[in-house]
PDB file of C-alpha atoms and ligand atoms in Angstrom:
ATOM      1  CA  MET A   1      10.026  14.836   8.594  1.00  0.00           C
ATOM      2  CA  LYS A   2       8.948  11.334  10.103  1.00  0.00           C
ATOM      3  CA  TYR A   3       7.348   8.759   8.057  1.00  0.00           C
ATOM      4  CA  GLU A   4       4.350   6.973   9.047  1.00  0.00           C
ATOM      5  CA  LEU A   5       2.907   3.527   7.930  1.00  0.00           C
ATOM      6  CA  PRO A   6       0.493   4.250   5.211  1.00  0.00           C
ATOM      7  CA  LYS A   7      -2.912   3.309   5.858  1.00  0.00           C
ATOM      8  CA  LEU A   8      -4.772   0.420   3.815  1.00  0.00           C
ATOM      9  CA  ASN A   9      -7.810   1.779   1.684  1.00  0.00           C
ATOM     10  CA  TYR A  10      -9.283  -1.693   2.145  1.00  0.00           C
ATOM     11  CA  SER A  11      -9.415  -4.508   4.979  1.00  0.00           C
ATOM     12  CA  TYR A  12      -6.745  -7.312   5.462  1.00  0.00           C
ATOM     13  CA  ASP A  13      -9.295  -9.811   4.456  1.00  0.00           C
ATOM     14  CA  VAL A  14     -10.688  -8.424   1.377  1.00  0.00           C
ATOM     15  CA  LEU A  15      -8.220 -10.004  -1.055  1.00  0.00           C
ATOM     16  CA  GLU A  16      -9.140 -13.327  -0.297  1.00  0.00           C
ATOM     17  CA  PRO A  17      -8.603 -16.245  -1.578  1.00  0.00           C
ATOM     18  CA  TYR A  18      -5.832 -15.183  -3.327  1.00  0.00           C
ATOM     19  CA  ILE A  19      -3.790 -12.991  -0.691  1.00  0.00           C
ATOM     20  CA  ASP A  20      -4.923 -14.625   3.069  1.00  0.00           C
ATOM     21  CA  LYS A  21      -5.770 -12.064   5.606  1.00  0.00           C
ATOM     22  CA  GLU A  22      -2.861 -13.033   7.983  1.00  0.00           C
ATOM     23  CA  THR A  23      -0.474 -12.448   5.049  1.00  0.00           C
ATOM     24  CA  MET A  24      -1.666  -8.927   4.743  1.00  0.00           C
ATOM     25  CA  GLU A  25      -1.774  -8.416   8.376  1.00  0.00           C
ATOM     26  CA  ILE A  26       1.698  -9.158   9.138  1.00  0.00           C
ATOM     27  CA  HIS A  27       2.730  -7.837   5.857  1.00  0.00           C
ATOM     28  CA  HIS A  28       1.381  -4.343   6.358  1.00  0.00           C
ATOM     29  CA  SER A  29       1.466  -4.361  10.314  1.00  0.00           C
ATOM     30  CA  LYS A  30       4.690  -5.879  10.602  1.00  0.00           C
ATOM     31  CA  HIS A  31       7.013  -5.928   7.809  1.00  0.00           C
ATOM     32  CA  HIS A  32       6.078  -2.511   6.318  1.00  0.00           C
ATOM     33  CA  GLN A  33       5.977  -1.088   9.526  1.00  0.00           C
ATOM     34  CA  ALA A  34       9.707  -2.285  10.220  1.00  0.00           C
ATOM     35  CA  TYR A  35      10.595  -0.538   6.744  1.00  0.00           C
ATOM     36  CA  THR A  36       9.246   2.247   7.810  1.00  0.00           C
ATOM     37  CA  ASP A  37      10.684   2.812  11.150  1.00  0.00           C
ATOM     38  CA  ASN A  38      14.020   1.812   9.896  1.00  0.00           C
ATOM     39  CA  PHE A  39      13.900   4.403   7.130  1.00  0.00           C
ATOM     40  CA  ASN A  40      13.131   7.168   9.850  1.00  0.00           C
ATOM     41  CA  LYS A  41      16.114   5.801  12.196  1.00  0.00           C
ATOM     42  CA  VAL A  42      18.464   6.576   9.360  1.00  0.00           C
ATOM     43  CA  LEU A  43      17.180  10.051   8.515  1.00  0.00           C
ATOM     44  CA  GLU A  44      17.345  10.912  11.939  1.00  0.00           C
ATOM     45  CA  LEU A  45      21.193  10.764  11.726  1.00  0.00           C
ATOM     46  CA  HIS A  46      21.168  13.200   8.222  1.00  0.00           C
ATOM     47  CA  PRO A  47      18.949  15.591   9.378  1.00  0.00           C
ATOM     48  CA  GLU A  48      20.634  17.560   5.614  1.00  0.00           C
ATOM     49  CA  LEU A  49      18.465  14.980   4.025  1.00  0.00           C
ATOM     50  CA  ALA A  50      15.186  15.675   5.609  1.00  0.00           C
ATOM     51  CA  ASP A  51      13.767  17.899   2.691  1.00  0.00           C
ATOM     52  CA  LEU A  52      13.966  15.685  -0.016  1.00  0.00           C
ATOM     53  CA  SER A  53      11.414  13.248  -0.888  1.00  0.00           C
ATOM     54  CA  VAL A  54      11.296   9.603  -0.533  1.00  0.00           C
ATOM     55  CA  GLU A  55      11.385   9.559  -4.415  1.00  0.00           C
ATOM     56  CA  LYS A  56      14.254  11.691  -4.521  1.00  0.00           C
ATOM     57  CA  LEU A  57      16.350   9.717  -2.083  1.00  0.00           C
ATOM     58  CA  LEU A  58      15.845   6.757  -3.741  1.00  0.00           C
ATOM     59  CA  ALA A  59      16.413   8.218  -7.238  1.00  0.00           C
ATOM     60  CA  ASP A  60      19.817   9.747  -5.953  1.00  0.00           C
ATOM     61  CA  VAL A  61      20.700   7.286  -3.431  1.00  0.00           C
ATOM     62  CA  ASN A  62      23.911   6.419  -5.111  1.00  0.00           C
ATOM     63  CA  ASN A  63      25.134   9.659  -4.831  1.00  0.00           C
ATOM     64  CA  LEU A  64      24.387  10.939  -1.681  1.00  0.00           C
ATOM     65  CA  GLU A  65      27.492  11.971   0.611  1.00  0.00           C
ATOM     66  CA  ILE A  66      26.848   9.838   3.580  1.00  0.00           C
ATOM     67  CA  GLU A  67      28.578   6.503   5.052  1.00  0.00           C
ATOM     68  CA  GLU A  68      27.678   3.455   2.985  1.00  0.00           C
ATOM     69  CA  LYS A  69      25.921   1.385   5.692  1.00  0.00           C
ATOM     70  CA  ASP A  70      23.476   4.377   5.431  1.00  0.00           C
ATOM     71  CA  ARG A  71      22.877   4.832   1.878  1.00  0.00           C
ATOM     72  CA  ASN A  72      22.416   0.601   2.099  1.00  0.00           C
ATOM     73  CA  ALA A  73      19.621   1.736   5.103  1.00  0.00           C
ATOM     74  CA  ILE A  74      18.060   4.263   2.661  1.00  0.00           C
ATOM     75  CA  ARG A  75      18.006   2.128  -0.376  1.00  0.00           C
ATOM     76  CA  ASN A  76      16.687  -1.113   1.815  1.00  0.00           C
ATOM     77  CA  HIS A  77      14.546   0.490   4.271  1.00  0.00           C
ATOM     78  CA  GLY A  78      13.684   3.745   2.318  1.00  0.00           C
ATOM     79  CA  GLY A  79      12.894   1.275  -0.833  1.00  0.00           C
ATOM     80  CA  GLY A  80      10.892  -1.217   1.732  1.00  0.00           C
ATOM     81  CA  TYR A  81       8.733   1.937   2.795  1.00  0.00           C
ATOM     82  CA  LEU A  82       8.300   3.249  -0.637  1.00  0.00           C
ATOM     83  CA  ASN A  83       7.369  -0.278  -2.910  1.00  0.00           C
ATOM     84  CA  HIS A  84       4.936  -1.391   0.146  1.00  0.00           C
ATOM     85  CA  LYS A  85       3.156   2.116  -0.279  1.00  0.00           C
ATOM     86  CA  LEU A  86       2.793   1.420  -3.787  1.00  0.00           C
ATOM     87  CA  PHE A  87       1.992  -2.484  -3.371  1.00  0.00           C
ATOM     88  CA  TRP A  88      -1.094  -1.557  -1.317  1.00  0.00           C
ATOM     89  CA  GLU A  89      -2.244   0.948  -3.780  1.00  0.00           C
ATOM     90  CA  ILE A  90      -1.964  -1.285  -7.088  1.00  0.00           C
ATOM     91  CA  MET A  91      -3.773  -4.032  -5.357  1.00  0.00           C
ATOM     92  CA  ASP A  92      -6.752  -1.804  -4.012  1.00  0.00           C
ATOM     93  CA  PRO A  93     -10.082  -3.449  -4.900  1.00  0.00           C
ATOM     94  CA  ALA A  94     -11.389  -0.164  -5.455  1.00  0.00           C
ATOM     95  CA  ASN A  95      -9.407   0.461  -8.917  1.00  0.00           C
ATOM     96  CA  THR A  96     -10.698   0.208 -12.316  1.00  0.00           C
ATOM     97  CA  ARG A  97      -9.403  -0.358 -15.612  1.00  0.00           C
ATOM     98  CA  ASN A  98      -6.873   2.152 -16.743  1.00  0.00           C
ATOM     99  CA  GLU A  99      -7.100   2.408 -20.690  1.00  0.00           C
ATOM    100  CA  ALA A 100      -4.231   4.529 -21.154  1.00  0.00           C
ATOM    101  CA  LEU A 101      -2.407   2.176 -19.542  1.00  0.00           C
ATOM    102  CA  VAL A 102      -4.019  -0.650 -21.580  1.00  0.00           C
ATOM    103  CA  ALA A 103      -3.179   1.123 -24.840  1.00  0.00           C
ATOM    104  CA  ASP A 104       0.616   1.474 -23.642  1.00  0.00           C
ATOM    105  CA  LEU A 105       0.843  -2.054 -22.746  1.00  0.00           C
ATOM    106  CA  GLU A 106      -0.467  -2.980 -26.258  1.00  0.00           C
ATOM    107  CA  ARG A 107       1.895  -0.455 -27.833  1.00  0.00           C
ATOM    108  CA  ASP A 108       4.986  -1.888 -26.234  1.00  0.00           C
ATOM    109  CA  PHE A 109       4.059  -5.691 -25.772  1.00  0.00           C
ATOM    110  CA  GLY A 110       1.853  -6.352 -28.305  1.00  0.00           C
ATOM    111  CA  SER A 111      -1.317  -6.985 -26.257  1.00  0.00           C
ATOM    112  CA  VAL A 112      -2.136  -7.115 -22.466  1.00  0.00           C
ATOM    113  CA  ASP A 113      -1.575 -11.003 -22.396  1.00  0.00           C
ATOM    114  CA  ALA A 114       1.841 -10.647 -23.688  1.00  0.00           C
ATOM    115  CA  PHE A 115       3.053  -8.382 -20.896  1.00  0.00           C
ATOM    116  CA  LYS A 116       1.892 -10.408 -18.068  1.00  0.00           C
ATOM    117  CA  GLU A 117       3.359 -13.449 -19.361  1.00  0.00           C
ATOM    118  CA  LYS A 118       6.710 -11.367 -19.491  1.00  0.00           C
ATOM    119  CA  PHE A 119       6.018 -10.083 -16.333  1.00  0.00           C
ATOM    120  CA  THR A 120       5.159 -13.139 -14.613  1.00  0.00           C
ATOM    121  CA  ASP A 121       8.391 -14.816 -15.988  1.00  0.00           C
ATOM    122  CA  ALA A 122       9.868 -11.833 -14.249  1.00  0.00           C
ATOM    123  CA  ALA A 123       8.328 -12.648 -10.895  1.00  0.00           C
ATOM    124  CA  LYS A 124       9.064 -16.612 -11.277  1.00  0.00           C
ATOM    125  CA  THR A 125      12.849 -15.999 -11.957  1.00  0.00           C
ATOM    126  CA  GLN A 126      13.954 -13.242  -9.946  1.00  0.00           C
ATOM    127  CA  PHE A 127      16.415 -15.312  -7.763  1.00  0.00           C
ATOM    128  CA  GLY A 128      15.667 -14.649  -4.159  1.00  0.00           C
ATOM    129  CA  SER A 129      14.274 -11.957  -2.598  1.00  0.00           C
ATOM    130  CA  GLY A 130      13.108  -9.021  -4.639  1.00  0.00           C
ATOM    131  CA  TRP A 131      10.402  -7.394  -6.980  1.00  0.00           C
ATOM    132  CA  ALA A 132       9.067  -7.919 -10.473  1.00  0.00           C
ATOM    133  CA  TRP A 133       8.555  -4.076 -12.088  1.00  0.00           C
ATOM    134  CA  LEU A 134       6.657  -2.617 -14.793  1.00  0.00           C
ATOM    135  CA  VAL A 135       8.107   0.833 -15.389  1.00  0.00           C
ATOM    136  CA  ARG A 136       7.907   3.854 -17.684  1.00  0.00           C
ATOM    137  CA  ASN A 137      11.647   4.877 -18.975  1.00  0.00           C
ATOM    138  CA  PRO A 138      12.426   8.139 -19.618  1.00  0.00           C
ATOM    139  CA  GLU A 139      11.246   8.019 -23.476  1.00  0.00           C
ATOM    140  CA  GLY A 140       8.128   6.810 -22.337  1.00  0.00           C
ATOM    141  CA  LYS A 141       7.948   3.064 -23.095  1.00  0.00           C
ATOM    142  CA  LEU A 142       7.205   0.604 -20.771  1.00  0.00           C
ATOM    143  CA  GLU A 143       9.699  -1.825 -19.611  1.00  0.00           C
ATOM    144  CA  VAL A 144       9.482  -5.033 -17.570  1.00  0.00           C
ATOM    145  CA  TYR A 145      12.312  -6.101 -15.169  1.00  0.00           C
ATOM    146  CA  SER A 146      13.066  -7.810 -11.784  1.00  0.00           C
ATOM    147  CA  MET A 147      15.281  -5.891  -9.046  1.00  0.00           C
ATOM    148  CA  PRO A 148      16.531  -7.313  -5.971  1.00  0.00           C
ATOM    149  CA  ASN A 149      15.768  -6.815  -2.553  1.00  0.00           C
ATOM    150  CA  GLN A 150      14.308  -3.462  -1.988  1.00  0.00           C
ATOM    151  CA  ASP A 151      15.919  -1.688  -4.751  1.00  0.00           C
ATOM    152  CA  ASN A 152      13.247   0.975  -6.508  1.00  0.00           C
ATOM    153  CA  PRO A 153      13.548   1.602 -10.651  1.00  0.00           C
ATOM    154  CA  LEU A 154      13.720   5.253  -9.528  1.00  0.00           C
ATOM    155  CA  GLN A 155      17.146   4.356  -8.962  1.00  0.00           C
ATOM    156  CA  LYS A 156      17.559   3.413 -13.202  1.00  0.00           C
ATOM    157  CA  GLY A 157      15.685   6.785 -13.645  1.00  0.00           C
ATOM    158  CA  HIS A 158      12.541   4.780 -14.219  1.00  0.00           C
ATOM    159  CA  THR A 159       8.878   5.206 -12.746  1.00  0.00           C
ATOM    160  CA  PRO A 160       7.281   2.274 -11.166  1.00  0.00           C
ATOM    161  CA  ILE A 161       3.752   1.790 -12.684  1.00  0.00           C
ATOM    162  CA  LEU A 162       3.092  -1.747 -11.578  1.00  0.00           C
ATOM    163  CA  LEU A 163       5.029  -4.152  -8.543  1.00  0.00           C
ATOM    164  CA  LEU A 164       4.896  -7.577  -7.414  1.00  0.00           C
ATOM    165  CA  ASP A 165       6.762  -8.758  -4.114  1.00  0.00           C
ATOM    166  CA  VAL A 166       8.002 -12.115  -4.334  1.00  0.00           C
ATOM    167  CA  TRP A 167      10.197 -12.283  -0.998  1.00  0.00           C
ATOM    168  CA  GLU A 168       8.792 -15.402   0.845  1.00  0.00           C
ATOM    169  CA  HIS A 169       7.121 -13.238   3.645  1.00  0.00           C
ATOM    170  CA  ALA A 170       4.479 -12.068   0.750  1.00  0.00           C
ATOM    171  CA  TYR A 171       3.433 -15.664  -0.208  1.00  0.00           C
ATOM    172  CA  TYR A 172       5.045 -18.540   2.498  1.00  0.00           C
ATOM    173  CA  LEU A 173       2.043 -18.746   4.549  1.00  0.00           C
ATOM    174  CA  LYS A 174      -0.332 -19.530   1.981  1.00  0.00           C
ATOM    175  CA  TYR A 175       1.755 -20.684  -0.523  1.00  0.00           C
ATOM    176  CA  GLN A 176       4.587 -22.190   1.090  1.00  0.00           C
ATOM    177  CA  ASN A 177       7.226 -22.717  -1.711  1.00  0.00           C
ATOM    178  CA  ARG A 178       5.013 -22.059  -4.622  1.00  0.00           C
ATOM    179  CA  ARG A 179       5.909 -18.971  -6.018  1.00  0.00           C
ATOM    180  CA  PRO A 180       4.317 -19.737  -9.536  1.00  0.00           C
ATOM    181  CA  GLU A 181       0.723 -20.209  -8.046  1.00  0.00           C
ATOM    182  CA  TYR A 182       1.049 -16.763  -5.701  1.00  0.00           C
ATOM    183  CA  ILE A 183       1.611 -15.403  -9.107  1.00  0.00           C
ATOM    184  CA  GLU A 184      -1.045 -16.307 -11.153  1.00  0.00           C
ATOM    185  CA  ASN A 185      -3.398 -15.413  -8.167  1.00  0.00           C
ATOM    186  CA  TRP A 186      -1.909 -12.396  -7.583  1.00  0.00           C
ATOM    187  CA  TRP A 187      -3.461 -11.175 -11.291  1.00  0.00           C
ATOM    188  CA  LYS A 188      -6.787 -11.892 -10.199  1.00  0.00           C
ATOM    189  CA  VAL A 189      -6.579  -8.937  -7.587  1.00  0.00           C
ATOM    190  CA  ILE A 190      -5.122  -6.400 -10.018  1.00  0.00           C
ATOM    191  CA  LYS A 191      -7.956  -4.124 -11.487  1.00  0.00           C
ATOM    192  CA  LEU A 192      -6.077  -1.825 -13.306  1.00  0.00           C
ATOM    193  CA  ILE A 193      -5.432  -3.801 -16.664  1.00  0.00           C
TER     194      ILE A 193
HETATM  195 MN1   MN B 201       7.096  -7.197   1.301  1.00  0.00          MN
END
């Protein structure tokens, strides 16, 4: 199967002023498109993987019996494809507060604010490119950490819940080197908690 760039359910300018229209447009139509195209390219080399979902491919990426460069391409571009798809979904302005998630955050972190502080710290301290993640582990408990590049928690058997892109391409046009300001403002577009 061939992956297509996931459509946004909202316009590029709707997250203004926190995330600017130009960044959204380039991030979605150029960066996400490139991950999608490069993911398709590596899959074309491996028709034996065609029936596996992107989630399954990422979960098993370290065990795939293919050349290392192709495993890396699946990790980087398959991860880039899926991570951005999830990122657009969790920033959808039509989202509403998820009471079950809020209850789990309170259970596992003490409060939503304590969770936000931990997640913000993970996002700020990720060295170089990567993502901050809120995940559910196999025991059902929530965890926060960052991962480099386009790595995805599925590689650890964890289920992604919330994620924040801290690659410079996600904020540089508006915020330049001010990653902490981008992170603080990003919370304002999140309606789920
Ligand atoms: Mn990105």
